PDB file of N, CA, C and O in Angstrom, chain B, residues numbered from 101:
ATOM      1  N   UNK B 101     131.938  66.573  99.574  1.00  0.00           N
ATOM      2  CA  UNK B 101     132.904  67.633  99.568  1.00  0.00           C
ATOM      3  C   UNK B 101     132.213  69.002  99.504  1.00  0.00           C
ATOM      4  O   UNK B 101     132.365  69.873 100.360  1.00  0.00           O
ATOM      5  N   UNK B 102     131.327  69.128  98.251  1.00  0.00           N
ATOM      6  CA  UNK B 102     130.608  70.698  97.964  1.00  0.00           C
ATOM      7  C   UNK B 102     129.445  70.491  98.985  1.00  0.00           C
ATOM      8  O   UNK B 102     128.907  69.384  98.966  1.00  0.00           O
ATOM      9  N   UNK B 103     129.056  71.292  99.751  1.00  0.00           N
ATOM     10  CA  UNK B 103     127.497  71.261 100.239  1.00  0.00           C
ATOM     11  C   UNK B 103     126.134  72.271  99.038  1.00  0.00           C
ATOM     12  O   UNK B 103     126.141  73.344  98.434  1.00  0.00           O
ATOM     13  N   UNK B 104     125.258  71.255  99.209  1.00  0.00           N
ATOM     14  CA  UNK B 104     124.112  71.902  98.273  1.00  0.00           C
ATOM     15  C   UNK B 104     123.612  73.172  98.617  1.00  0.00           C
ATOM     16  O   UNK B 104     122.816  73.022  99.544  1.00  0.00           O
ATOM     17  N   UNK B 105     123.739  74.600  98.226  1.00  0.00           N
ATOM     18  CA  UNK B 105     123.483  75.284  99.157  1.00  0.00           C
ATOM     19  C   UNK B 105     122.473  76.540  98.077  1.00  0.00           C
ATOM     20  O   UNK B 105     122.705  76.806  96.898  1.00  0.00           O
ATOM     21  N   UNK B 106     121.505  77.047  98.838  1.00  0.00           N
ATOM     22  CA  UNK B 106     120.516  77.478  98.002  1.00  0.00           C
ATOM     23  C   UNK B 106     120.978  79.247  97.979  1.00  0.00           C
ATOM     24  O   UNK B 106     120.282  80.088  97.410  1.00  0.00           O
ATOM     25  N   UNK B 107     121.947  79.491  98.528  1.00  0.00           N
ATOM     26  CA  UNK B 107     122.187  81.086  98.799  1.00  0.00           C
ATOM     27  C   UNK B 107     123.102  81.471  97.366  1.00  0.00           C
ATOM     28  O   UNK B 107     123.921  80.563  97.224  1.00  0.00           O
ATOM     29  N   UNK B 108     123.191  82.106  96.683  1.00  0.00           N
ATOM     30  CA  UNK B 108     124.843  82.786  95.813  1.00  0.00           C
ATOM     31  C   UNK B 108     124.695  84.318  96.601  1.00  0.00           C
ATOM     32  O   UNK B 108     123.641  84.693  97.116  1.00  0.00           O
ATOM     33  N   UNK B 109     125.719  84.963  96.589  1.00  0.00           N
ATOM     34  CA  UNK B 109     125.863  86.211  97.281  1.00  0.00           C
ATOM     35  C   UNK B 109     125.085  86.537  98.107  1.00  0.00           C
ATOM     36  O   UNK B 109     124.378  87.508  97.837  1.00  0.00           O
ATOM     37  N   UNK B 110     124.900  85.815  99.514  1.00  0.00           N
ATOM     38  CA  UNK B 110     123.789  86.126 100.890  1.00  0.00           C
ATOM     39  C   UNK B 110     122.160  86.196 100.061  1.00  0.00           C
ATOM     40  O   UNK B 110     121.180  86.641 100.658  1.00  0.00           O
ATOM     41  N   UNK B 111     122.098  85.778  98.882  1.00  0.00           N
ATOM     42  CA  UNK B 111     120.364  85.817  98.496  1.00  0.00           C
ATOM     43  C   UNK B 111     119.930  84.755  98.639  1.00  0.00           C
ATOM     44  O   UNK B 111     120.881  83.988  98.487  1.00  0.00           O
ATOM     45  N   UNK B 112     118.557  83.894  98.961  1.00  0.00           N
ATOM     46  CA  UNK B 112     117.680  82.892  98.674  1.00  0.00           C
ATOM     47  C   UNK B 112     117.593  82.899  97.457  1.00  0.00           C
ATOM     48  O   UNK B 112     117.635  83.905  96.748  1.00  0.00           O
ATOM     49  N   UNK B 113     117.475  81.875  97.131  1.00  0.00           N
ATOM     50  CA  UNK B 113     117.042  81.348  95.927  1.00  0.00           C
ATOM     51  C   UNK B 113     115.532  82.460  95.443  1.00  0.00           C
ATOM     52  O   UNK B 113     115.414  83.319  94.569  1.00  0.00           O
ATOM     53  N   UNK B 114     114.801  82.052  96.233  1.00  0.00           N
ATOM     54  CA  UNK B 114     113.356  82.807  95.907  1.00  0.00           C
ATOM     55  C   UNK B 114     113.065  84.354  96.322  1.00  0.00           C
ATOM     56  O   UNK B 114     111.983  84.934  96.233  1.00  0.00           O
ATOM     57  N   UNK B 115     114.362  84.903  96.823  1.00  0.00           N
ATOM     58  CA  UNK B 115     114.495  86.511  97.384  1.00  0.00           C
ATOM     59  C   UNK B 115     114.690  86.968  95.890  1.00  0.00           C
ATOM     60  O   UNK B 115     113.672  87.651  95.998  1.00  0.00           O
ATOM     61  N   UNK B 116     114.951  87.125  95.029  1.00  0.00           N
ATOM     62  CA  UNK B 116     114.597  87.746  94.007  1.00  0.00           C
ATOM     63  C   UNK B 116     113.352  87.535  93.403  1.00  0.00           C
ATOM     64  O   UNK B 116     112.676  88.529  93.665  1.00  0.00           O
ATOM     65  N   UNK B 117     112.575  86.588  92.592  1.00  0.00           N
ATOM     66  CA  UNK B 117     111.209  86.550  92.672  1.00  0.00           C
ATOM     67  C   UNK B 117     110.156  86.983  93.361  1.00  0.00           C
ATOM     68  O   UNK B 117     109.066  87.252  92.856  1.00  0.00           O
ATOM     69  N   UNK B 118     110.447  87.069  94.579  1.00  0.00           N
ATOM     70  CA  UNK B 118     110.107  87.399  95.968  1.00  0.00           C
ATOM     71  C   UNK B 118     110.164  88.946  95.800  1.00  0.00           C
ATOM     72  O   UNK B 118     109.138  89.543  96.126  1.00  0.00           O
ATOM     73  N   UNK B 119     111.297  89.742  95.302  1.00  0.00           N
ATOM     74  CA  UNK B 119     110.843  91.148  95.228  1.00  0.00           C
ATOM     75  C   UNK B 119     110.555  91.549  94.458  1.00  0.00           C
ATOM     76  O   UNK B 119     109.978  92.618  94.659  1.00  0.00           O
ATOM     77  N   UNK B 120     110.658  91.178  93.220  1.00  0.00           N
ATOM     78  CA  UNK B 120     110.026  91.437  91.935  1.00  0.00           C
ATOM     79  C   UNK B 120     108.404  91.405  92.135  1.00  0.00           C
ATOM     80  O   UNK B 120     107.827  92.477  91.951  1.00  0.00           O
ATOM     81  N   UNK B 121     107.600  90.240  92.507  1.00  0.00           N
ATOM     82  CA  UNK B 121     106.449  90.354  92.880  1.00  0.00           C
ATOM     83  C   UNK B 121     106.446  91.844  93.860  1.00  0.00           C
ATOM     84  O   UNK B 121     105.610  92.609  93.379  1.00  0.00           O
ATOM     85  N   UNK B 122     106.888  92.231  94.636  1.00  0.00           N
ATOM     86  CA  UNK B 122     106.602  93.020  95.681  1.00  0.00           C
ATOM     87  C   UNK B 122     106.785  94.541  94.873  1.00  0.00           C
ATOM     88  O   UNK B 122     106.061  95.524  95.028  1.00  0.00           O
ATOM     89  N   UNK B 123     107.680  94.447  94.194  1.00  0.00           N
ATOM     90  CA  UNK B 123     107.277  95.855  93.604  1.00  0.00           C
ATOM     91  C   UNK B 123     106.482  95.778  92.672  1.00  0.00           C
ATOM     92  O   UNK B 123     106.199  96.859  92.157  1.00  0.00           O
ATOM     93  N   UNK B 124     105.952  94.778  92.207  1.00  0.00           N
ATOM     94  CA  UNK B 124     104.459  94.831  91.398  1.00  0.00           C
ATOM     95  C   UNK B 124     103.653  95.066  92.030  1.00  0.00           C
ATOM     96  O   UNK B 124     102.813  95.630  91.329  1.00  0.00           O
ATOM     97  N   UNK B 125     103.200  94.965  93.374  1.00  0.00           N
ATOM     98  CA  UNK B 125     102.019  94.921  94.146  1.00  0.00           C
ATOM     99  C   UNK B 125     102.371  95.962  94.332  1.00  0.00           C
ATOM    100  O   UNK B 125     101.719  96.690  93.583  1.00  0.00           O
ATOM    101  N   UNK B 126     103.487  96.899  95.285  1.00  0.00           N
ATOM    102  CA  UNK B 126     103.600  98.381  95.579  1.00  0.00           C
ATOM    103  C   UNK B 126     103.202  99.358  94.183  1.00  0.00           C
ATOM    104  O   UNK B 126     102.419 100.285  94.387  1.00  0.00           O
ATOM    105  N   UNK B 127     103.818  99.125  92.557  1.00  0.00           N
ATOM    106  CA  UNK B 127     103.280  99.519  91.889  1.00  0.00           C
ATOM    107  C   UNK B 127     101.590 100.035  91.325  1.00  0.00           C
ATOM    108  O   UNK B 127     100.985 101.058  91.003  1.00  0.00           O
ATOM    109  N   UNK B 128     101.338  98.352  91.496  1.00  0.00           N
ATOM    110  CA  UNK B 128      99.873  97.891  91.276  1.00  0.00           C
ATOM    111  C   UNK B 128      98.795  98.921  92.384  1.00  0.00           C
ATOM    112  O   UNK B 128      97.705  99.428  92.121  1.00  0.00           O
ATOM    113  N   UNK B 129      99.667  98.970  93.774  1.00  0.00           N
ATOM    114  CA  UNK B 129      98.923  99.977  94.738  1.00  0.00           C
ATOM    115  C   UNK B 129      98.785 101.214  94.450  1.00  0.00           C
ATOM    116  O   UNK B 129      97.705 101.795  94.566  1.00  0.00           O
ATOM    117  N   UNK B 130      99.709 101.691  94.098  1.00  0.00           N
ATOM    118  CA  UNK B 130     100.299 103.241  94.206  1.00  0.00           C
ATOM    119  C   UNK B 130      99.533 103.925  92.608  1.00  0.00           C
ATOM    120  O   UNK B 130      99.443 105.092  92.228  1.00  0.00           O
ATOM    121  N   UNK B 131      99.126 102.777  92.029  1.00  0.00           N
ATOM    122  CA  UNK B 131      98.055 103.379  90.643  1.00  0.00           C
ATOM    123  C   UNK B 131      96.820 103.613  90.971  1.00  0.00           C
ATOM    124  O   UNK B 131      96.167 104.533  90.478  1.00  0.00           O
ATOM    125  N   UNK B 132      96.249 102.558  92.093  1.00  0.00           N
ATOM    126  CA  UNK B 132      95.085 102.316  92.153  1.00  0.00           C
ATOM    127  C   UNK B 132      94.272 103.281  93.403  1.00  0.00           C
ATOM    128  O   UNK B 132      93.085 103.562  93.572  1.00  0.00           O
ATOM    129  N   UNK B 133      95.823 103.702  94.345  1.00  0.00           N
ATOM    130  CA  UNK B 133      95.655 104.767  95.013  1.00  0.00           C
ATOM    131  C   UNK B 133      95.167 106.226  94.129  1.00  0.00           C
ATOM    132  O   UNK B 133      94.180 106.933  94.328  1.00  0.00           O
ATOM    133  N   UNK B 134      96.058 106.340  93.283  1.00  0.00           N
ATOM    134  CA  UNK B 134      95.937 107.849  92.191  1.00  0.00           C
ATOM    135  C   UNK B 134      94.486 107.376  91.804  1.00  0.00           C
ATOM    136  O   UNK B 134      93.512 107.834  92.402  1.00  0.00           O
ATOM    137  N   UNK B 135      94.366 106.502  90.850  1.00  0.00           N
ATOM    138  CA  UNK B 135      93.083 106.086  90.470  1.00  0.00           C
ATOM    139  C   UNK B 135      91.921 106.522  91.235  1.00  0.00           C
ATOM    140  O   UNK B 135      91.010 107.128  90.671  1.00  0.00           O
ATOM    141  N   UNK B 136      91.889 106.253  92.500  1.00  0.00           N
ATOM    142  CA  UNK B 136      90.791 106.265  93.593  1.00  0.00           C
ATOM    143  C   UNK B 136      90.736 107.473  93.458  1.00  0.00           C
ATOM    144  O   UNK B 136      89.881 107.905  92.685  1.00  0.00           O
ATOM    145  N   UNK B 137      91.713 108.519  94.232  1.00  0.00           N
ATOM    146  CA  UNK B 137      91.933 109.716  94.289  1.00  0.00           C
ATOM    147  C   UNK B 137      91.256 110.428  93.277  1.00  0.00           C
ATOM    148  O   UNK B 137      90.351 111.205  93.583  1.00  0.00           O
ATOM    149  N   UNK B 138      91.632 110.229  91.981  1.00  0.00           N
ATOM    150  CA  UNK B 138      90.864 110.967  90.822  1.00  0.00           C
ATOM    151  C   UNK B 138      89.015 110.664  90.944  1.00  0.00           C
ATOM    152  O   UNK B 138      88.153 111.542  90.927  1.00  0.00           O
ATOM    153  N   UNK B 139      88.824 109.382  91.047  1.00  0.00           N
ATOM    154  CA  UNK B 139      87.518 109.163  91.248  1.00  0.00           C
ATOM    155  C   UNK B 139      86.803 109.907  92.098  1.00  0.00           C
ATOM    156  O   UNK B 139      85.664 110.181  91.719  1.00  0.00           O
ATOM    157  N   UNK B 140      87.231 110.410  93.395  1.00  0.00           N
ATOM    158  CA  UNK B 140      86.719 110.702  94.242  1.00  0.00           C
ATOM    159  C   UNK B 140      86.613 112.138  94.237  1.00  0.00           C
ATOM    160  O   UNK B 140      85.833 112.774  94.946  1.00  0.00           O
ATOM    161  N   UNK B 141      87.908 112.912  92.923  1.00  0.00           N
ATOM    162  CA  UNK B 141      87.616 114.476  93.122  1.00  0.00           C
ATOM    163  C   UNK B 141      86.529 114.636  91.991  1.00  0.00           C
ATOM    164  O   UNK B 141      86.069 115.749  91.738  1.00  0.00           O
ATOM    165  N   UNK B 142      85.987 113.115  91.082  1.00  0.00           N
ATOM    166  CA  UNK B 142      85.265 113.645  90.177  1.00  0.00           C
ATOM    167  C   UNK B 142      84.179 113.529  90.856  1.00  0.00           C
ATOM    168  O   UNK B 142      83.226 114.265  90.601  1.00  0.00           O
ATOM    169  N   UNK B 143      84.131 112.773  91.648  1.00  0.00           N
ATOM    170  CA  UNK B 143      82.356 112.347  92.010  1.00  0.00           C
ATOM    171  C   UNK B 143      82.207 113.366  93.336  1.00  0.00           C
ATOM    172  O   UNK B 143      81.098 113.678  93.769  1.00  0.00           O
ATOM    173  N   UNK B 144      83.389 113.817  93.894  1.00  0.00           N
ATOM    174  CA  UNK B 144      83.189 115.460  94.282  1.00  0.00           C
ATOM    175  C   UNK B 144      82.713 116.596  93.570  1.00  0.00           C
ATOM    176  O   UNK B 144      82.089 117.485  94.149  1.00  0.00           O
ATOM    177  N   UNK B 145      82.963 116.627  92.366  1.00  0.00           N
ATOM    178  CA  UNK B 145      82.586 117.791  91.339  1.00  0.00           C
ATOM    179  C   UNK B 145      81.169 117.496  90.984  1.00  0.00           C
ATOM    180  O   UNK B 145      80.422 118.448  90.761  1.00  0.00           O
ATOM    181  N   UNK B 146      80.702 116.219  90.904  1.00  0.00           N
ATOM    182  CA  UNK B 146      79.652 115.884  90.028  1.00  0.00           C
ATOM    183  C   UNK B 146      78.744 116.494  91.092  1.00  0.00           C
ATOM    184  O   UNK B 146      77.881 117.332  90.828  1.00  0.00           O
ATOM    185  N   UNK B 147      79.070 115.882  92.668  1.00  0.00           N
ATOM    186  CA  UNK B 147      77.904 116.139  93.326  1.00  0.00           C
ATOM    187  C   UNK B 147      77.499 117.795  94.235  1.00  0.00           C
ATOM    188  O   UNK B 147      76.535 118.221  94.871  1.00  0.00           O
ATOM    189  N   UNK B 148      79.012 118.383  93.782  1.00  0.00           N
ATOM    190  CA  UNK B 148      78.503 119.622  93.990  1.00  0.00           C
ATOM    191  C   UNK B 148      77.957 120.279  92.649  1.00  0.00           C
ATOM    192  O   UNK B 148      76.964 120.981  92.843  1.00  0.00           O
ATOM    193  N   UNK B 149      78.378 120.207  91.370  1.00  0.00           N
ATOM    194  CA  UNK B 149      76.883 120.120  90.550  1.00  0.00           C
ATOM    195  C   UNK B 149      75.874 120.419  90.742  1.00  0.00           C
ATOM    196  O   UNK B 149      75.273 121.474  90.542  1.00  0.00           O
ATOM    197  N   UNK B 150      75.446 118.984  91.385  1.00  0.00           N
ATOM    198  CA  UNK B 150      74.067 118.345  91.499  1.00  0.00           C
ATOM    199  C   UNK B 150      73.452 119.378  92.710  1.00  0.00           C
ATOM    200  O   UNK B 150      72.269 119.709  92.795  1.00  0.00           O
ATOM    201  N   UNK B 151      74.314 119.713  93.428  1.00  0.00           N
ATOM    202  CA  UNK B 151      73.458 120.544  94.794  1.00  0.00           C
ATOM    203  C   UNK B 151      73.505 121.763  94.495  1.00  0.00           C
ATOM    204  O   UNK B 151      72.680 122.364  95.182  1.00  0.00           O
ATOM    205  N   UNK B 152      74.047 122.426  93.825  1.00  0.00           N
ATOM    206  CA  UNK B 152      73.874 123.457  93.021  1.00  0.00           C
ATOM    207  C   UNK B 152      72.753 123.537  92.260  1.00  0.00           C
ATOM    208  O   UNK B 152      71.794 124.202  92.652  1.00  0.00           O
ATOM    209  N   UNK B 153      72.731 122.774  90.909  1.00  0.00           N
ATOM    210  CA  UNK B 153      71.421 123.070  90.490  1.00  0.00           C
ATOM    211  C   UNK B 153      69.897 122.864  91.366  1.00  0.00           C
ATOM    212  O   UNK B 153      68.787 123.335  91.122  1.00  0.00           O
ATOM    213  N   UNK B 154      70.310 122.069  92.338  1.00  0.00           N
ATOM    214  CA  UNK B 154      69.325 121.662  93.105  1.00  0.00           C
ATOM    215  C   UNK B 154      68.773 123.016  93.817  1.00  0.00           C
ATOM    216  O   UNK B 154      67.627 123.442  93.679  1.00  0.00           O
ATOM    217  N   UNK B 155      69.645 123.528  94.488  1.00  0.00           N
ATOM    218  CA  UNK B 155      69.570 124.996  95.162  1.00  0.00           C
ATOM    219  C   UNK B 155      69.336 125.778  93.683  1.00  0.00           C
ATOM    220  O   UNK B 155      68.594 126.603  94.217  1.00  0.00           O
ATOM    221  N   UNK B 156      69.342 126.033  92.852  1.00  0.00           N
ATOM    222  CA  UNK B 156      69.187 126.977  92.084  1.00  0.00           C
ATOM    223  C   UNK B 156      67.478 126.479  91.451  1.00  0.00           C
ATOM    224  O   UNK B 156      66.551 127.274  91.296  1.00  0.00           O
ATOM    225  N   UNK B 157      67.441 125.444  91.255  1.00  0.00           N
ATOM    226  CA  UNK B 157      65.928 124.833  90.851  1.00  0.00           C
ATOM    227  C   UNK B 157      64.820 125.436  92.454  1.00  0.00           C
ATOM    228  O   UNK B 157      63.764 126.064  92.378  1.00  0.00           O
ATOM    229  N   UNK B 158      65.509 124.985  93.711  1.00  0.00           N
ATOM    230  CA  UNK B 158      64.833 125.451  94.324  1.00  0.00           C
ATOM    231  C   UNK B 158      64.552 127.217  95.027  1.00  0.00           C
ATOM    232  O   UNK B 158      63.564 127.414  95.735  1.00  0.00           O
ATOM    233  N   UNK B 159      65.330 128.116  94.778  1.00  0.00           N
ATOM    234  CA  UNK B 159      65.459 129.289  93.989  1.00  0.00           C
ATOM    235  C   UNK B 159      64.335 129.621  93.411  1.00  0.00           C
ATOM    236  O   UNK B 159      63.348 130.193  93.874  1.00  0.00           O
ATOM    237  N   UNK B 160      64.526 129.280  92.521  1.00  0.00           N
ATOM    238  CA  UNK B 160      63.530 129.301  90.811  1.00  0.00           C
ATOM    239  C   UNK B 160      61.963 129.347  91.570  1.00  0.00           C
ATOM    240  O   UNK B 160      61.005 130.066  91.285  1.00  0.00           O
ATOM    241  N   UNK B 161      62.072 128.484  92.450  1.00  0.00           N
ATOM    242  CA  UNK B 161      60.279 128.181  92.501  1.00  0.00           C
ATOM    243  C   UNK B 161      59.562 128.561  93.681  1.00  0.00           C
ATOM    244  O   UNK B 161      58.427 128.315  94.089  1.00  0.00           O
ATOM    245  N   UNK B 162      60.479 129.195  94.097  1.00  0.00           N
ATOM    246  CA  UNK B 162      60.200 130.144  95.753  1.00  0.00           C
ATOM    247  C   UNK B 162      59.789 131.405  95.022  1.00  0.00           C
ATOM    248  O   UNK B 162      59.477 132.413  95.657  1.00  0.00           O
TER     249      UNK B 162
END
């Protein structure tokens, strides 16, 4: 009489699990993007620093 049916309101069974994972991974991205980003304006700063004193050491001894 009933058919076994894996949908309630047009969803899969596994379409909710299914997006829950997915906005963990978009989350998980979107940190690791900022993350990077920051890394990259520090190790920008560090290495103009470094070429700075470099030019200023070589300066010095001219």
């Amino acid at each position: 009489m009933y058919e076994f049916v894996h949908t309630k309101l047009g969803f899969c069974f596994w379409d909710i699990p299914a997006l829950i994972v997915l906005i963990a991974i978009i989350a998980v991205f979107v940190v690791h993007v900022i993350r990077q980003k920051r890394r990259e304006n520090e190790f920008e700063d560090e290495l103009s620093d470094k070429m700075a004193q470099k030019a200023a050491a070589e300066n010095a001894n001219q």
